[in-house]
Amino acid sequence: MDLRETVLRQLKNRREGFTLEQPFYVDQEYFQLDMENIWYRDWLFVAHDCEVPKAGNYLTVQIGDYAVVIVRGKDGAIRAFHNSCRHRGSRVCNSQKGQSARLVCPYHQWTYDLDGKLLFARHMGDDFDKANFSLKPIACESVAGYVFICLAEQPLDFAPMRAEVEAYMAPHRIWEAKVAHESTIIEKGNWKLVWENNRECYHCAANHPELCRTYPENPSVTGTDGGASDPEIGGHWARCEAAGLPSRFKIDPMGQFRVARMPLIGEAESYTMSGKRAVRRPLSDDVAIDHIGALLLFHYPTTWNHFLGDHLISFRVLPLGPQETQVTTKWLVHKDAVEGVDYNLEDLTHVWNETNDQDRRIVEENAFGIRSPAYEPGPYSMEDEGGVMQFVNWYSDFMIGRLSGDKQKLSAVA
């Protein structure tokens, strides 16, 4: 039995409401299947529009084996390309971020326009046609200030995601914000463990004293029942929607993304030790009312987000290996907010810097235990871990569908 058959059998026969079997969290070959069937085929959040505000601004990101460059063109459009020179494959852009009128490969100076077209290549002969050697494009979509890419040759339709979440995100005007601070940590655990930890607050009281001053432990906040039966949440939605802020729980039929605006604890306005706003200037005039809570958005497999009245916190997940995951956090504020005047960076970032480090330790301890030969799948809490079960169900369903589809294609070819 080959690996794909083994994985299919394990997922189809897995015990509902229990964690996955050990290889899904530790094995290199299982990890490679994740990359091929999810990360190289799905839409992935990579950056914010405001990080490439002007023509020639670019940033780079590595997704598994794929080097990617995101660049703002002269026409204002944001595009993505494979960051591999069409000459001998060297990375064209080797800095994390930059600004350039053209993209020039440092190896032999092949020069590309911001739309990817090859402009100049030395000593290539009279019969060389530059038009045949543009940078290879990657599907790229921008929605309400968020840049998503898809590495697949035939990308899935992005329209359903846009249709469901754009109205929720748009009032925050993230495309006009700026990144006040960015932090990247490496968690020594599988990317699925990072997500499982994120999708519940069962662990919060014992592990996140700073966050628990403002973020509710209510399972409805992280779960998938929507919270409509909770009078506090229902009342919060009604008040926010009366102010023009879409707030009610929505989830993709396939479970890949979810959005809802949730109240914070008591009179809290922001994720600070005092509960007061971290930024005096609202993120947007469209979200200037008090006590809007946090708009919680996740999109598997790359991002979860907290949209507040005064700032935004975005999280990007990228797998580095079967037992190593990169998590990048960005704090965005109004483009005209001034550090030291409108906000103090320590106040702005303290709660989530602490929470991220606490989660890193949690994931790493989880990974240590799972590596033990004694590990076997354990049961989730039906009361507190509904969000985790939803994530594992999404992962299992997606992998079953894709592995089964690939098997059918191979059979048809044979």
GROMACS .gro file of C-alpha atoms in nm, residues 28-218:
model
  191
   28GLN     CA    1   0.826   1.413   0.666
   29GLU     CA    2   0.632   1.223   0.397
   30TYR     CA    3   0.296   1.316   0.551
   31PHE     CA    4   0.415   1.676   0.567
   32GLN     CA    5   0.504   1.664   0.197
   33LEU     CA    6   0.151   1.547   0.118
   34ASP     CA    7   0.018   1.847   0.314
   35MET     CA    8   0.235   2.078   0.106
   36GLU     CA    9   0.136   1.924  -0.226
   37ASN     CA   10  -0.236   1.900  -0.156
   38ILE     CA   11  -0.306   2.209   0.054
   39TRP     CA   12  -0.025   2.464   0.057
   40TYR     CA   13   0.059   2.439  -0.313
   41ARG     CA   14  -0.308   2.433  -0.419
   42ASP     CA   15  -0.500   2.671  -0.190
   43TRP     CA   16  -0.525   3.046  -0.155
   44LEU     CA   17  -0.270   3.172   0.099
   45PHE     CA   18  -0.254   3.503   0.281
   46VAL     CA   19   0.092   3.654   0.233
   47ALA     CA   20   0.084   4.029   0.306
   48HIS     CA   21  -0.113   4.352   0.327
   49ASP     CA   22  -0.164   4.599   0.042
   50CYS     CA   23  -0.016   4.875   0.255
   51GLU     CA   24   0.318   4.692   0.270
   52VAL     CA   25   0.369   4.766  -0.099
   53PRO     CA   26   0.216   5.117  -0.111
   54LYS     CA   27   0.398   5.255  -0.418
   55ALA     CA   28   0.507   5.133  -0.759
   56GLY     CA   29   0.827   4.934  -0.722
   57ASN     CA   30   0.765   4.832  -0.360
   58TYR     CA   31   0.813   4.457  -0.325
   59LEU     CA   32   0.833   4.189  -0.060
   60THR     CA   33   0.936   3.826  -0.072
   61VAL     CA   34   0.805   3.512   0.095
   62GLN     CA   35   0.908   3.146   0.091
   63ILE     CA   36   0.632   2.884   0.082
   64GLY     CA   37   0.783   2.539   0.097
   65ASP     CA   38   0.994   2.502  -0.217
   66TYR     CA   39   0.847   2.813  -0.380
   67ALA     CA   40   1.020   3.151  -0.365
   68VAL     CA   41   0.767   3.428  -0.428
   69VAL     CA   42   0.792   3.803  -0.486
   70ILE     CA   43   0.496   4.041  -0.444
   71VAL     CA   44   0.530   4.375  -0.624
   72ARG     CA   45   0.322   4.687  -0.685
   73GLY     CA   46   0.320   4.777  -1.054
   74LYS     CA   47   0.327   5.117  -1.224
   75ASP     CA   48  -0.045   5.076  -1.288
   76GLY     CA   49  -0.109   5.033  -0.914
   77ALA     CA   50  -0.187   4.662  -0.941
   78ILE     CA   51  -0.032   4.416  -0.697
   79ARG     CA   52   0.114   4.110  -0.868
   80ALA     CA   53   0.292   3.795  -0.758
   81PHE     CA   54   0.568   3.613  -0.943
   82HIS     CA   55   0.789   3.312  -0.893
   83ASN     CA   56   1.109   3.466  -0.758
   84SER     CA   57   1.325   3.268  -0.997
   85CYS     CA   58   1.517   3.424  -1.284
   86ARG     CA   59   1.428   3.282  -1.626
   87HIS     CA   60   1.801   3.264  -1.707
   88ARG     CA   61   1.950   3.016  -1.459
   89GLY     CA   62   1.699   3.024  -1.179
   90SER     CA   63   1.865   3.251  -0.923
   91ARG     CA   64   1.638   3.449  -0.693
   92VAL     CA   65   1.575   3.788  -0.851
   93CYS     CA   66   1.488   3.959  -0.522
   94ASN     CA   67   1.687   3.834  -0.223
   95SER     CA   68   1.579   4.093   0.035
   96GLN     CA   69   1.271   4.056   0.252
   97LYS     CA   70   1.142   4.394   0.135
   98GLY     CA   71   1.260   4.661  -0.104
   99GLN     CA   72   1.195   4.934  -0.357
  100SER     CA   73   1.313   4.929  -0.718
  101ALA     CA   74   1.207   5.077  -1.050
  102ARG     CA   75   1.284   4.738  -1.205
  103LEU     CA   76   1.357   4.388  -1.076
  104VAL     CA   77   1.721   4.302  -1.153
  105CYS     CA   78   1.865   3.958  -1.097
  106PRO     CA   79   2.194   4.006  -0.907
  107TYR     CA   80   2.358   3.707  -1.079
  108HIS     CA   81   2.373   3.823  -1.444
  109GLN     CA   82   2.160   4.138  -1.434
  110TRP     CA   83   1.865   4.010  -1.631
  111THR     CA   84   1.620   4.294  -1.581
  112TYR     CA   85   1.242   4.269  -1.549
  113ASP     CA   86   0.972   4.533  -1.552
  114LEU     CA   87   0.733   4.553  -1.256
  115ASP     CA   88   0.476   4.358  -1.460
  116GLY     CA   89   0.722   4.069  -1.495
  117LYS     CA   90   0.824   4.127  -1.857
  118LEU     CA   91   1.190   4.077  -1.939
  119LEU     CA   92   1.341   4.410  -2.047
  120PHE     CA   93   1.711   4.335  -2.078
  121ALA     CA   94   1.943   4.035  -2.103
  122ARG     CA   95   2.306   4.078  -2.202
  123HIS     CA   96   2.478   3.888  -2.480
  124MET     CA   97   2.194   3.650  -2.566
  125GLY     CA   98   2.221   3.667  -2.945
  126ASP     CA   99   2.007   3.814  -3.221
  127ASP     CA  100   1.752   3.530  -3.221
  128PHE     CA  101   1.676   3.566  -2.849
  129ASP     CA  102   1.313   3.667  -2.790
  130LYS     CA  103   1.266   3.845  -2.455
  131ALA     CA  104   0.889   3.794  -2.474
  132ASN     CA  105   0.937   3.422  -2.406
  133PHE     CA  106   1.117   3.475  -2.076
  134SER     CA  107   0.898   3.687  -1.852
  135LEU     CA  108   0.886   3.604  -1.482
  136LYS     CA  109   0.632   3.329  -1.422
  137PRO     CA  110   0.315   3.477  -1.271
  138ILE     CA  111   0.133   3.350  -0.964
  139ALA     CA  112  -0.242   3.399  -0.913
  140CYS     CA  113  -0.285   3.702  -0.687
  141GLU     CA  114  -0.593   3.862  -0.534
  142SER     CA  115  -0.634   4.159  -0.303
  143VAL     CA  116  -0.939   4.181  -0.077
  144ALA     CA  117  -0.995   4.473   0.162
  145GLY     CA  118  -0.623   4.526   0.217
  146TYR     CA  119  -0.519   4.158   0.227
  147VAL     CA  120  -0.305   3.996  -0.045
  148PHE     CA  121  -0.368   3.628  -0.119
  149ILE     CA  122  -0.182   3.410  -0.368
  150CYS     CA  123  -0.237   3.062  -0.510
  151LEU     CA  124   0.053   2.856  -0.643
  152ALA     CA  125  -0.167   2.614  -0.838
  153GLU     CA  126  -0.162   2.622  -1.217
  154GLN     CA  127  -0.542   2.627  -1.207
  155PRO     CA  128  -0.635   2.824  -0.892
  156LEU     CA  129  -0.960   2.767  -0.710
  157ASP     CA  130  -1.222   3.038  -0.745
  158PHE     CA  131  -1.147   3.320  -0.500
  159ALA     CA  132  -1.489   3.484  -0.547
  160PRO     CA  133  -1.671   3.293  -0.267
  161MET     CA  134  -1.417   3.410  -0.010
  162ARG     CA  135  -1.440   3.769  -0.132
  163ALA     CA  136  -1.820   3.764  -0.136
  164GLU     CA  137  -1.846   3.643   0.222
  165VAL     CA  138  -1.584   3.849   0.405
  166GLU     CA  139  -1.513   4.171   0.214
  167ALA     CA  140  -1.806   4.362   0.363
  168TYR     CA  141  -1.689   4.268   0.714
  169MET     CA  142  -1.330   4.375   0.651
  170ALA     CA  143  -1.384   4.685   0.437
  171PRO     CA  144  -1.493   4.931   0.712
  172HIS     CA  145  -1.150   4.892   0.873
  173ARG     CA  146  -0.982   5.027   0.555
  174ILE     CA  147  -0.670   4.817   0.600
  175TRP     CA  148  -0.539   4.918   0.258
  176GLU     CA  149  -0.488   5.266   0.408
  177ALA     CA  150  -0.322   5.146   0.730
  178LYS     CA  151   0.045   5.094   0.806
  179VAL     CA  152   0.240   4.825   0.987
  180ALA     CA  153   0.346   4.964   1.326
  181HIS     CA  154   0.531   4.649   1.427
  182GLU     CA  155   0.610   4.303   1.293
  183SER     CA  156   0.728   3.994   1.478
  184THR     CA  157   0.822   3.648   1.350
  185ILE     CA  158   0.869   3.344   1.572
  186ILE     CA  159   0.947   2.981   1.494
  187GLU     CA  160   0.732   2.725   1.675
  188LYS     CA  161   0.887   2.378   1.687
  189GLY     CA  162   0.571   2.192   1.605
  190ASN     CA  163   0.363   2.091   1.304
  191TRP     CA  164   0.148   2.362   1.141
  192LYS     CA  165  -0.167   2.169   1.236
  193LEU     CA  166  -0.070   2.187   1.605
  194VAL     CA  167  -0.036   2.564   1.570
  195TRP     CA  168  -0.388   2.581   1.431
  196GLU     CA  169  -0.536   2.339   1.683
  197ASN     CA  170  -0.398   2.550   1.966
  198ASN     CA  171  -0.542   2.864   1.807
  199ARG     CA  172  -0.890   2.724   1.761
  200GLU     CA  173  -0.976   2.692   2.133
  201CYS     CA  174  -0.949   2.884   2.457
  202TYR     CA  175  -0.971   2.574   2.675
  203HIS     CA  176  -0.607   2.643   2.757
  204CYS     CA  177  -0.633   3.020   2.803
  205ALA     CA  178  -0.697   3.062   3.176
  206ALA     CA  179  -0.392   2.857   3.273
  207ASN     CA  180  -0.160   2.994   3.007
  208HIS     CA  181  -0.257   3.345   2.894
  209PRO     CA  182  -0.298   3.580   3.193
  210GLU     CA  183  -0.242   3.892   2.981
  211LEU     CA  184  -0.487   3.797   2.707
  212CYS     CA  185  -0.754   3.682   2.952
  213ARG     CA  186  -0.785   4.037   3.088
  214THR     CA  187  -0.974   4.131   2.769
  215TYR     CA  188  -1.042   3.820   2.555
  216PRO     CA  189  -1.339   3.604   2.660
  217GLU     CA  190  -1.297   3.231   2.723
  218ASN     CA  191  -1.655   3.170   2.608
   0.00000   0.00000   0.00000
